[in-house]
Amino acid sequence: MIKERVVPPVAKRVPKTLSIHNDTRIDDYFWLNQREDQDVLDYLNAENAYFEEMTAHTKAFEDNLFKEMKARIKEDDESVPYKYNGYWYIVKYETGKDYPIYIRRKDTLDAPDELMFDCNEMAKGHDYFKLAGISISPDNTKVAYGLDTVGRRQYTINFKSLVDNEPITDTIENTTGSASWANDSATLFYTKKDEETLRSDKVFKHKLGTNESEDKLVFHETDDTFGVAVYKSKSRKYIIIACYSTLTNEYHILDANTPNADFKVFQERIRGLEYSISHFEGHFYMVTNKDEATNFKLMKTDETKTEVSNWVEVIPHREDVLLEDIDIFKEFLVISERSNGLNQIRITRWDETDDYYLPFDSETYTAYTGTNVDFDTEVLRYSYNSLTNPASTIDFNMVTKTKTIKKEQQVLGGTFDKNNYQSERLWATADDGTKIPMSVVYKKGVKKDGNSPVLQYAYGSYGSTIDPYFSSIRLSLLDRGFIYVIAHVRGGEYLGRNWYEQGKLLQKKNTFTDFIACSKFLIENNYTSPKHLYALGGSAGGLLIGAVINMAPQLYHGVIAAVPFVDVVTTMLDDSIPLTTGEYDEWGNPNTLEYYNYMKSYSPYDNVKAQDYPHILVTTGLHDSQVQYWEPAKWVAKMRFLKTDTNKLFLKTNMNAGHGGASGRFEALKEDAEEYAFLLDLENITS
């Protein structure tokens, strides 16, 4: 009996006229933005059912991929302990359990475990569970923590006693999840979100044992392009309110010993002035772009004279080195830099008797400072990994210059040997002549004859750099002949701050054309061919994928767009949507004609047309607060209507999660297995 062809869902078309700047767009699928509407839910469920039916033949393979990925993970694992305020803190995982267990030990690692949280117990009865913002009181007797059981990043702050492990009745709703204690261990500061836009805009002071309704508003950010956060300095002397936008920072400081005093403005915001602050022995240190220091420089000022006129240069600006961050210790200053795309860690003594870099000799690697909460220590903790080397946590003695590997990620299963894999860095040439770097990894023996499958990944927004990192999950592709490529396109900061500036606002299209240039390089140099080239991106990287397949669909056999930001114009015109106003400095404000026209020229949803597209898998979460589910849903509906091919087009909506996907370490693996099964099926790889 011949099986009937499965017919994909067809979303109804309800034309909605959208007009601005004397320009009219017709949006047939605008109606999909009603999250609670039954027609919307029915459509999303129909798409899910279609996806399940069309991929039913891969489910056994998908399950095997999941088991394979899971088998590489050490299930009974724990983090490297770190010491803070007299206690060693450890995160553990137990075999067969999805969520972490948080414990601590007093004074020594030989002390008995004190259980703080078993998230496996706490997650029972919830489809989604996330614990965040653990904050221990200075007297070590209480803990504040945030809980999200929806996936929309609206956390409820809870409290409990660490003396008897009993809950404290105080609760605070609709927060970012984090809180900072004053030094009295009774007062804490936290950030609330706007109910509609989810922008963090208010800082409150809470007195333990009182009702949330009695909390005092200590700061309100009225500029809707800014968000706020509150935290404590590493020196533990100051509570700090950070006001941030894409291009501008402002801080407010308060002595943590006087929580009832008023916050003082560190330096009033100046548009375009970016800086971060760290406190050390009577001074603040600022990593800043002051005086057109595009790649940032280090300055300092007396803690009583914090205005910008008092700032003094410590490390000058360098055209070829990006200053990313600093870590302050009692005897040492540690500087995180990036040169020619590669991480560098510089260590210098405050007394200027020593100044040196940690040695790294690989062509592609990732190195960064880790959890360094202890101020009075000569040990720096940092992490190192590469495309072929599992992650290591290393303690480096800054006096003796000796290192101790505290932990190297174990890859179980008995088949992994890092010597079986090869990594390299390649450079493509963009349309404007710019050289675009790529980090590449594959299993030795893979032929470069144009027939190897390649998965090309990029992000390319917000100055966020995707470093070449190790992934045990990725081995499921590499071991089946895939080549994996990270394209370091403009819009990130891989080659410095200018690399970011050249991939935003009215230069955003460089991000897309860079990616296409990398694809063409891989094809021209026989790494792959259009029959075997695949592309992957998520969130703003999903925007990249959407733009690329409108511009050059013929280069790709298949693509995956995860939680993609694809309806750029409509979203950026709706200031009720989370993140919109704070994004103007990244994408531009389409209420201005120039930005509107430019955005409209690349917005994936607005540029879907009647043409052949590759095979496409799109994923989203119903409760996503970063990219609303309706963007990918509308995009898929419009592509279904207009595309001229018979290739696969799937929309998979997680009805219980948000932007980060499923909670729990193994549930998230199932989503990875699903995506890999999609790719491998397109290559006719079935085991």
XYZ file of C-alpha atoms in Angstrom:
687
model
C 0.000 0.000 0.000
C 1.461 3.381 -1.019
C 1.784 5.761 1.906
C 0.056 9.093 1.385
C 2.339 12.111 1.148
C 2.269 14.035 4.398
C 0.963 17.542 3.782
C 2.594 20.333 5.804
C 0.420 22.682 7.857
C -0.751 25.796 6.088
C -1.109 28.864 8.282
C -4.097 31.017 7.413
C -3.310 34.364 5.818
C -4.840 37.371 7.539
C -3.370 40.482 5.905
C -2.229 43.143 8.371
C -1.156 46.528 6.997
C 1.930 48.015 8.647
C 2.796 51.555 7.592
C 5.557 53.988 8.516
C 7.713 56.484 6.563
C 5.137 56.416 3.731
C 6.003 52.750 3.253
C 3.523 49.900 3.609
C 4.251 46.266 4.417
C 1.581 43.571 4.369
C 2.087 40.947 7.081
C -0.139 37.915 6.408
C 0.933 36.161 9.588
C 0.884 38.969 12.159
C -1.918 37.115 13.962
C 0.545 34.493 15.173
C 1.755 36.854 17.926
C -1.161 35.963 20.231
C 0.472 33.452 22.577
C -2.741 32.367 24.303
C -4.906 32.168 21.158
C -6.129 28.652 20.422
C -5.630 29.033 16.661
C -1.988 29.943 17.304
C -1.453 26.986 19.627
C -3.187 24.689 17.152
C -0.874 25.859 14.362
C 2.272 25.387 16.467
C 1.098 21.933 17.532
C 0.320 21.049 13.910
C 3.850 22.050 12.904
C 5.234 19.918 15.727
C 3.120 16.952 14.619
C 4.267 17.414 11.013
C 7.891 17.509 12.144
C 7.456 14.338 14.196
C 5.801 12.479 11.330
C 8.312 13.599 8.726
C 11.257 12.627 10.923
C 9.766 9.415 12.296
C 12.250 7.376 10.238
C 15.172 9.029 12.093
C 13.859 8.591 15.642
C 15.762 5.384 16.384
C 18.969 6.988 15.085
C 18.213 10.146 17.048
C 17.825 8.082 20.203
C 21.145 6.363 19.512
C 22.791 9.761 18.996
C 21.397 10.925 22.322
C 22.740 7.836 24.087
C 26.084 8.271 22.350
C 26.341 11.924 23.432
C 25.247 11.100 26.964
C 27.728 8.211 27.198
C 30.629 10.627 26.692
C 29.605 12.680 29.716
C 30.854 11.799 33.172
C 27.526 11.667 34.945
C 28.886 11.543 38.486
C 30.893 14.716 38.110
C 31.786 17.723 40.204
C 33.320 21.142 39.712
C 36.747 22.169 40.937
C 36.156 23.605 44.426
C 36.725 27.301 45.007
C 37.081 29.017 48.367
C 35.116 32.083 49.401
C 34.822 33.629 52.843
C 35.941 30.494 54.700
C 33.972 27.914 52.708
C 34.783 25.664 49.776
C 31.975 25.619 47.189
C 31.318 22.674 44.868
C 28.701 21.796 42.235
C 28.047 18.068 41.828
C 26.137 15.908 39.368
C 24.951 12.387 40.094
C 24.433 9.508 37.691
C 21.062 9.579 35.949
C 20.136 13.005 37.287
C 19.539 16.082 35.145
C 20.241 18.893 37.572
C 23.137 20.097 39.751
C 23.588 19.673 43.491
C 25.238 22.581 45.334
C 27.307 21.847 48.430
C 29.917 23.571 50.571
C 32.556 22.548 53.105
C 33.846 24.679 55.948
C 37.548 25.610 56.090
C 38.973 22.464 54.495
C 38.031 20.092 51.687
C 38.033 17.274 54.236
C 35.125 18.841 56.131
C 31.691 17.222 55.820
C 29.366 18.276 52.989
C 26.766 20.924 53.737
C 23.921 20.580 51.246
C 22.644 23.913 49.941
C 20.485 22.868 46.961
C 19.524 19.619 45.286
C 17.992 20.935 42.082
C 16.779 17.455 41.138
C 14.373 17.538 44.080
C 13.473 21.180 43.514
C 12.693 20.579 39.815
C 10.107 17.851 40.483
C 6.708 18.780 39.086
C 8.137 21.402 36.731
C 8.523 21.051 32.968
C 11.195 23.730 33.143
C 13.508 24.572 36.046
C 16.354 27.036 36.459
C 18.136 28.105 39.640
C 20.307 31.208 39.371
C 21.908 34.029 41.332
C 23.060 32.116 44.424
C 24.197 34.753 46.923
C 25.582 33.844 50.361
C 25.246 36.353 53.196
C 28.563 37.732 54.543
C 28.030 35.897 57.859
C 27.595 32.620 55.894
C 24.247 31.812 57.549
C 21.752 32.627 54.782
C 21.418 32.306 51.027
C 19.324 34.170 48.461
C 18.602 32.516 45.113
C 16.423 32.968 42.017
C 13.999 30.408 40.542
C 12.423 30.329 37.073
C 9.977 27.514 36.324
C 8.654 28.894 33.012
C 11.720 29.734 30.941
C 10.941 33.418 30.525
C 13.811 34.594 32.756
C 11.483 36.148 35.304
C 12.930 34.866 38.567
C 11.423 34.723 42.024
C 14.040 35.382 44.713
C 13.785 32.982 47.645
C 15.764 32.671 50.858
C 16.790 29.926 53.216
C 18.835 29.436 56.331
C 22.139 27.611 55.933
C 22.173 26.874 59.656
C 19.161 24.544 59.698
C 18.506 24.346 55.897
C 14.978 25.656 56.442
C 13.230 28.130 54.091
C 12.951 31.783 55.073
C 9.477 33.003 54.184
C 10.530 36.143 52.259
C 9.925 35.987 48.479
C 10.394 38.622 45.787
C 8.692 38.255 42.391
C 9.680 39.240 38.840
C 13.416 39.797 39.285
C 16.616 39.044 37.379
C 17.288 36.336 39.966
C 20.407 37.816 41.515
C 20.766 39.783 44.739
C 23.654 41.348 46.653
C 23.948 41.418 50.433
C 25.103 44.414 52.397
C 27.734 43.635 55.012
C 25.115 43.492 57.802
C 23.823 40.158 56.371
C 20.276 41.467 56.778
C 19.894 43.927 53.911
C 20.098 43.050 50.263
C 19.679 44.775 46.935
C 18.004 43.272 43.871
C 16.795 44.219 40.401
C 13.188 44.071 39.219
C 11.952 43.784 35.642
C 9.285 45.723 33.784
C 6.305 43.358 33.606
C 5.711 43.918 29.894
C 9.107 44.544 28.296
C 11.079 42.438 30.835
C 13.705 45.195 30.900
C 15.518 45.266 34.246
C 14.839 48.840 35.307
C 14.527 49.142 39.096
C 16.826 48.396 42.045
C 15.181 47.783 45.424
C 16.458 47.334 48.966
C 14.976 44.496 50.997
C 15.238 43.987 54.744
C 15.119 40.317 55.670
C 11.955 39.443 57.573
C 9.795 42.116 55.935
C 7.244 41.896 53.139
C 8.256 42.740 49.574
C 5.690 45.563 49.614
C 7.871 47.370 52.177
C 10.992 47.280 49.982
C 12.508 50.646 49.163
C 13.127 51.714 45.577
C 16.727 52.956 45.496
C 17.155 53.427 41.748
C 14.852 53.651 38.723
C 16.282 53.646 35.194
C 13.842 55.705 33.150
C 15.766 55.607 29.857
C 14.256 52.587 28.102
C 17.443 51.954 26.126
C 19.249 51.063 29.380
C 19.075 48.078 31.702
C 20.339 47.863 35.278
C 22.079 45.300 37.474
C 23.342 45.353 41.054
C 26.363 43.492 42.429
C 29.121 43.629 45.048
C 32.740 44.511 44.354
C 35.311 41.724 44.720
C 36.862 43.777 47.545
C 33.455 43.459 49.298
C 33.534 47.163 50.156
C 30.957 48.437 47.651
C 27.473 47.660 46.413
C 27.456 48.721 42.754
C 24.521 49.561 40.481
C 25.428 49.168 36.817
C 23.408 50.994 34.158
C 24.202 49.703 30.704
C 23.267 50.102 27.084
C 25.038 48.925 23.950
C 27.294 51.991 23.835
C 27.191 53.653 27.256
C 27.768 52.783 30.931
C 27.041 54.491 34.226
C 27.678 53.225 37.764
C 26.398 54.133 41.215
C 28.282 53.044 44.331
C 27.423 52.555 48.013
C 29.609 51.505 50.932
C 28.376 48.001 51.785
C 28.735 48.825 55.501
C 26.132 51.609 55.270
C 23.185 50.098 53.364
C 20.792 52.864 54.456
C 22.909 55.637 52.943
C 22.382 56.916 49.412
C 24.134 55.641 46.304
C 26.656 58.021 44.723
C 27.009 58.446 40.971
C 30.454 57.196 39.916
C 30.466 59.175 36.666
C 27.357 60.505 34.948
C 26.670 58.809 31.650
C 28.227 60.284 28.555
C 26.873 58.794 25.357
C 29.530 56.556 23.836
C 31.621 56.305 27.027
C 31.953 52.657 27.979
C 33.685 51.498 31.120
C 33.657 48.831 33.816
C 34.910 49.326 37.379
C 36.950 47.213 39.813
C 37.904 48.297 43.347
C 41.321 47.822 44.952
C 42.893 49.516 47.993
C 41.534 53.011 47.761
C 41.245 53.101 43.977
C 38.871 52.097 41.215
C 40.252 50.647 37.989
C 38.336 51.195 34.761
C 38.534 49.267 31.514
C 37.294 52.004 29.186
C 37.125 53.365 25.656
C 37.685 56.950 26.892
C 39.536 59.239 24.459
C 38.615 57.108 21.449
C 40.388 54.040 22.863
C 38.546 51.754 20.460
C 40.235 48.595 21.796
C 39.935 49.879 25.383
C 42.590 50.878 27.882
C 43.008 50.686 31.679
C 42.658 53.761 33.887
C 42.400 54.326 37.642
C 41.072 56.932 40.033
C 40.889 57.600 43.762
C 37.735 56.055 45.249
C 36.706 59.475 46.587
C 37.226 61.254 43.243
C 35.511 59.089 40.665
C 34.568 61.669 38.033
C 36.137 61.142 34.616
C 38.311 64.246 34.974
C 40.289 62.395 37.660
C 40.971 59.230 35.686
C 44.640 58.420 35.082
C 45.986 56.047 32.434
C 47.549 52.754 33.583
C 47.695 50.717 30.349
C 47.408 52.735 27.136
C 45.261 51.950 24.131
C 46.781 49.659 21.488
C 45.588 49.458 17.897
C 46.340 45.736 17.604
C 45.347 44.440 21.052
C 41.832 44.347 22.527
C 41.753 44.772 26.323
C 38.839 42.569 27.396
C 38.902 42.378 31.199
C 40.971 42.465 34.377
C 41.160 40.367 37.559
C 42.459 42.090 40.668
C 44.379 40.321 43.440
C 46.191 41.700 46.472
C 49.635 41.370 44.862
C 48.772 40.977 41.182
C 46.831 42.481 38.321
C 45.749 39.969 35.656
C 44.827 41.355 32.239
C 42.784 39.437 29.656
C 43.626 40.527 26.114
C 42.990 39.430 22.541
C 45.601 39.731 19.795
C 45.040 38.576 16.201
C 41.955 36.738 17.418
C 43.722 34.750 20.137
C 43.279 35.019 23.918
C 46.219 36.233 25.986
C 46.533 36.372 29.785
C 49.046 38.880 31.134
C 50.166 38.848 34.769
C 51.809 41.860 36.383
C 52.713 42.614 40.000
C 51.449 45.796 41.580
C 55.031 46.570 42.695
C 56.117 46.253 39.031
C 58.755 43.595 39.802
C 57.256 41.150 37.314
C 55.236 41.297 34.102
C 54.701 38.301 31.787
C 52.219 36.366 29.632
C 51.006 32.814 30.115
C 52.400 30.727 27.238
C 49.927 29.243 24.730
C 51.272 27.600 21.598
C 48.239 26.356 19.664
C 46.966 28.057 16.504
C 43.344 27.933 17.670
C 42.415 27.770 21.339
C 40.318 29.372 24.067
C 41.790 30.575 27.364
C 40.080 32.690 29.992
C 40.300 33.440 33.689
C 37.885 31.407 35.782
C 36.356 31.720 39.240
C 38.757 33.970 41.149
C 36.749 35.211 44.112
C 39.624 34.992 46.594
C 41.389 38.350 46.789
C 44.409 37.471 48.925
C 45.980 34.629 46.939
C 48.890 34.068 44.580
C 46.946 31.451 42.616
C 45.142 32.374 39.397
C 42.492 29.955 38.156
C 42.015 29.839 34.400
C 40.476 27.534 31.816
C 41.945 26.268 28.573
C 40.535 24.242 25.701
C 40.656 24.046 21.934
C 38.743 22.413 19.112
C 40.691 19.191 19.762
C 41.531 19.503 23.493
C 38.882 18.998 26.196
C 38.492 21.807 28.713
C 40.982 22.023 31.562
C 40.707 24.004 34.783
C 44.173 25.123 35.812
C 45.554 26.744 38.957
C 48.600 28.871 38.151
C 50.911 30.079 40.916
C 51.767 33.625 39.920
C 54.898 33.656 42.139
C 56.513 30.311 41.270
C 55.021 30.320 37.737
C 53.999 26.697 38.065
C 50.642 25.288 37.038
C 48.483 22.519 38.388
C 45.772 21.006 36.216
C 42.922 20.668 38.693
C 40.578 19.009 36.248
C 40.477 17.970 32.614
C 37.115 17.247 31.062
C 36.725 13.519 30.711
C 35.325 12.176 27.451
C 33.990 8.733 28.260
C 33.046 5.935 25.918
C 36.549 4.657 25.284
C 36.842 5.892 21.690
C 38.080 9.480 22.035
C 41.726 10.299 21.409
C 42.515 13.961 20.796
C 45.391 12.935 18.534
C 42.819 11.652 16.022
C 41.571 15.173 15.280
C 43.054 18.098 13.417
C 42.365 21.814 13.803
C 43.465 24.729 11.659
C 42.760 28.388 11.039
C 41.761 29.493 7.535
C 41.204 32.955 6.047
C 38.574 33.756 3.454
C 38.426 37.047 1.551
C 35.250 39.115 1.876
C 33.697 41.164 -0.910
C 35.504 44.301 0.310
C 38.883 42.527 0.500
C 38.819 41.958 4.277
C 40.336 38.661 5.459
C 37.795 36.635 7.479
C 39.212 34.002 9.876
C 37.706 30.562 10.388
C 38.502 27.938 13.023
C 38.200 24.439 11.578
C 38.240 20.945 13.082
C 37.880 17.494 11.544
C 38.926 13.918 12.085
C 42.271 13.068 10.560
C 41.864 11.230 7.281
C 38.901 13.265 6.083
C 39.354 13.951 2.381
C 39.249 17.449 0.968
C 37.784 16.374 -2.353
C 34.600 18.434 -2.267
C 32.483 15.565 -0.967
C 32.897 15.995 2.792
C 29.965 17.434 4.723
C 30.714 20.725 6.449
C 28.732 22.383 9.241
C 29.521 26.101 9.257
C 28.547 28.026 12.390
C 28.616 31.723 13.293
C 26.959 34.266 15.570
C 28.254 37.709 14.618
C 26.431 40.253 16.801
C 26.810 42.349 19.967
C 30.597 42.041 19.859
C 30.170 38.492 21.165
C 33.147 36.361 20.172
C 32.724 32.647 19.518
C 36.095 31.219 20.453
C 37.265 27.823 19.154
C 36.019 25.568 21.940
C 35.918 21.828 22.538
C 32.610 19.980 22.396
C 32.142 16.298 23.182
C 28.715 16.510 21.524
C 30.326 17.667 18.268
C 32.277 14.378 18.089
C 29.086 12.716 16.840
C 29.475 14.756 13.661
C 33.266 14.634 13.384
C 33.361 10.855 13.781
C 30.900 10.550 10.890
C 33.047 12.576 8.535
C 31.795 16.112 9.126
C 34.128 19.102 9.122
C 33.090 21.751 11.650
C 33.819 25.421 10.963
C 33.398 28.503 13.156
C 33.327 31.579 10.912
C 34.589 34.590 12.898
C 32.506 37.085 10.962
C 32.322 40.807 11.618
C 29.855 41.713 14.342
C 31.890 39.781 16.919
C 35.145 41.029 18.456
C 37.478 38.247 17.322
C 39.837 40.751 15.680
C 39.166 43.645 18.057
C 36.553 46.267 18.643
C 36.597 47.522 15.041
C 35.617 43.994 13.964
C 32.396 44.563 15.904
C 31.856 48.114 14.657
C 32.092 46.878 11.051
C 29.253 44.392 11.610
C 26.498 46.464 13.223
C 24.035 49.240 12.415
C 24.453 50.399 8.792
C 27.274 47.883 8.229
C 25.302 44.852 9.448
C 25.299 43.203 6.020
C 29.053 42.599 6.393
C 28.113 39.841 8.864
C 26.112 38.036 6.183
C 28.478 38.583 3.262
C 31.433 37.485 5.428
C 29.628 34.213 6.154
C 28.899 33.714 2.458
C 32.549 34.461 1.613
C 33.617 31.748 4.078
C 31.182 29.306 2.460
C 32.546 30.071 -0.991
C 36.120 29.608 0.253
C 35.273 26.184 1.683
C 33.680 25.169 -1.622
C 36.440 26.593 -3.817
C 39.121 24.875 -1.733
C 37.373 21.497 -1.863
C 36.512 21.241 1.797
C 32.952 20.649 0.614
C 30.390 21.472 -2.085
C 26.884 22.969 -2.118
C 25.498 19.410 -1.932
C 27.267 18.915 1.410
C 27.468 22.366 3.019
C 25.277 23.100 6.046
C 24.866 26.258 8.121
C 23.888 26.734 11.765
C 23.115 29.788 13.870
C 20.981 30.705 16.862
C 19.225 33.870 18.073
C 21.050 36.759 16.328
C 22.970 33.962 14.582
C 19.571 32.768 13.363
C 19.124 36.192 11.788
C 22.426 35.515 10.019
C 21.132 32.188 8.697
C 17.867 33.772 7.549
C 19.639 36.573 5.704
C 22.174 34.205 4.110
C 19.590 31.804 2.680
C 17.702 34.737 1.159
C 20.933 36.029 -0.394
C 22.708 32.801 -1.424
C 20.414 29.773 -0.926
C 22.220 27.821 -3.661
C 25.353 27.428 -1.485
C 23.716 25.236 1.162
C 22.122 21.827 1.238
C 20.555 22.415 4.635
C 20.459 24.923 7.506
C 19.394 25.027 11.140
C 18.112 28.303 12.617
C 17.671 28.050 16.391
C 15.417 30.609 18.144
C 16.107 32.963 15.208
C 15.653 36.743 15.276
C 14.149 37.061 11.793
C 11.365 39.672 11.870
C 13.770 42.534 12.471
C 11.726 45.528 11.306
C 8.451 44.684 13.067
C 10.191 43.730 16.297
C 12.387 46.825 16.387
C 9.292 48.999 15.826
C 7.491 47.433 18.815
C 8.924 48.878 22.009
C 6.652 46.698 24.160
C 8.692 43.616 23.233
C 11.513 42.641 25.598
C 14.924 43.966 24.551
C 13.714 46.200 21.698
C 14.653 49.673 22.947
C 17.951 48.492 24.370
C 18.855 47.146 20.933
C 18.724 50.419 19.012
C 22.497 50.892 19.244
C 23.037 47.431 17.782
C 20.572 47.410 14.893
C 19.455 51.022 14.636
C 16.086 52.606 15.398
C 13.688 51.994 12.479
C 11.636 54.994 13.521
C 14.434 56.779 11.637
C 14.013 56.355 7.878
C 17.648 55.476 7.124
C 17.667 52.598 9.594
C 14.207 51.454 8.552
C 15.231 51.151 4.915
C 18.502 49.388 5.737
C 16.851 46.914 8.136
C 14.095 46.192 5.670
C 16.701 45.414 3.006
C 18.093 42.449 5.000
C 15.355 41.397 7.467
C 14.885 37.659 6.727
C 11.098 37.750 7.096
C 10.680 40.790 4.862
C 12.911 39.322 2.152
C 11.478 35.833 1.766
C 10.775 35.391 -1.918
C 9.672 32.851 -4.510
C 12.898 30.889 -4.922
C 14.402 27.546 -4.038
C 15.603 27.271 -0.442
C 17.786 24.614 1.215
C 16.371 22.052 3.646
C 15.538 24.016 6.797
C 14.985 23.179 10.470
C 13.777 26.053 12.661
C 13.471 25.736 16.443
C 11.859 28.024 19.006
C 10.401 28.102 22.529
C 6.880 29.232 23.307
C 8.042 31.212 26.361
C 11.156 32.726 24.796
C 11.742 36.203 26.236
C 14.663 37.080 23.974
C 13.255 36.212 20.535
C 9.486 35.793 20.620
C 8.246 32.442 19.231
C 6.108 34.190 16.600
C 9.142 35.417 14.648
C 10.256 31.921 13.551
C 6.609 30.803 13.273
C 5.762 33.638 10.868
C 8.982 33.103 8.930
C 8.272 29.414 8.376
C 4.665 30.128 7.365
C 5.793 32.704 4.805
C 8.519 30.437 3.400
C 6.010 27.598 3.063
C 3.786 29.845 0.987
C 6.470 31.326 -1.272
C 9.284 28.815 -1.718
C 9.507 26.998 -5.051
C 11.273 23.807 -3.968
C 10.144 20.547 -2.380
C 12.871 20.559 0.264
C 12.137 19.930 3.922
C 10.968 22.851 6.035
C 10.334 22.128 9.714
C 9.283 24.253 12.679
C 9.842 22.649 16.083
C 8.419 24.587 19.050
C 9.303 23.601 22.603
C 5.987 24.342 24.277
C 7.567 24.330 27.768
C 10.771 26.351 27.361
C 12.288 29.690 26.458
C 15.371 31.064 24.733
C 17.848 28.580 26.199
C 15.825 25.528 25.240
C 15.127 22.646 27.578
C 16.397 22.754 31.150
C 18.411 19.872 32.498
C 21.672 18.643 31.029
C 20.227 15.547 29.343
C 16.991 17.085 28.074
C 19.119 19.652 26.261
C 21.124 16.798 24.700
C 17.928 15.476 23.133
C 17.593 18.747 21.237
C 21.192 18.423 20.018
C 20.522 14.853 18.894
C 17.421 16.016 17.051
C 19.386 18.659 15.150
C 22.236 16.282 14.338
C 19.784 13.627 13.112
C 18.335 16.232 10.741
C 21.787 16.976 9.288
C 22.953 13.374 9.108
C 19.705 12.290 7.444
C 20.329 14.860 4.695
C 23.721 13.183 4.159
C 22.054 9.745 4.094
C 24.078 8.784 7.161
C 21.848 6.494 9.175
C 24.067 5.079 11.910
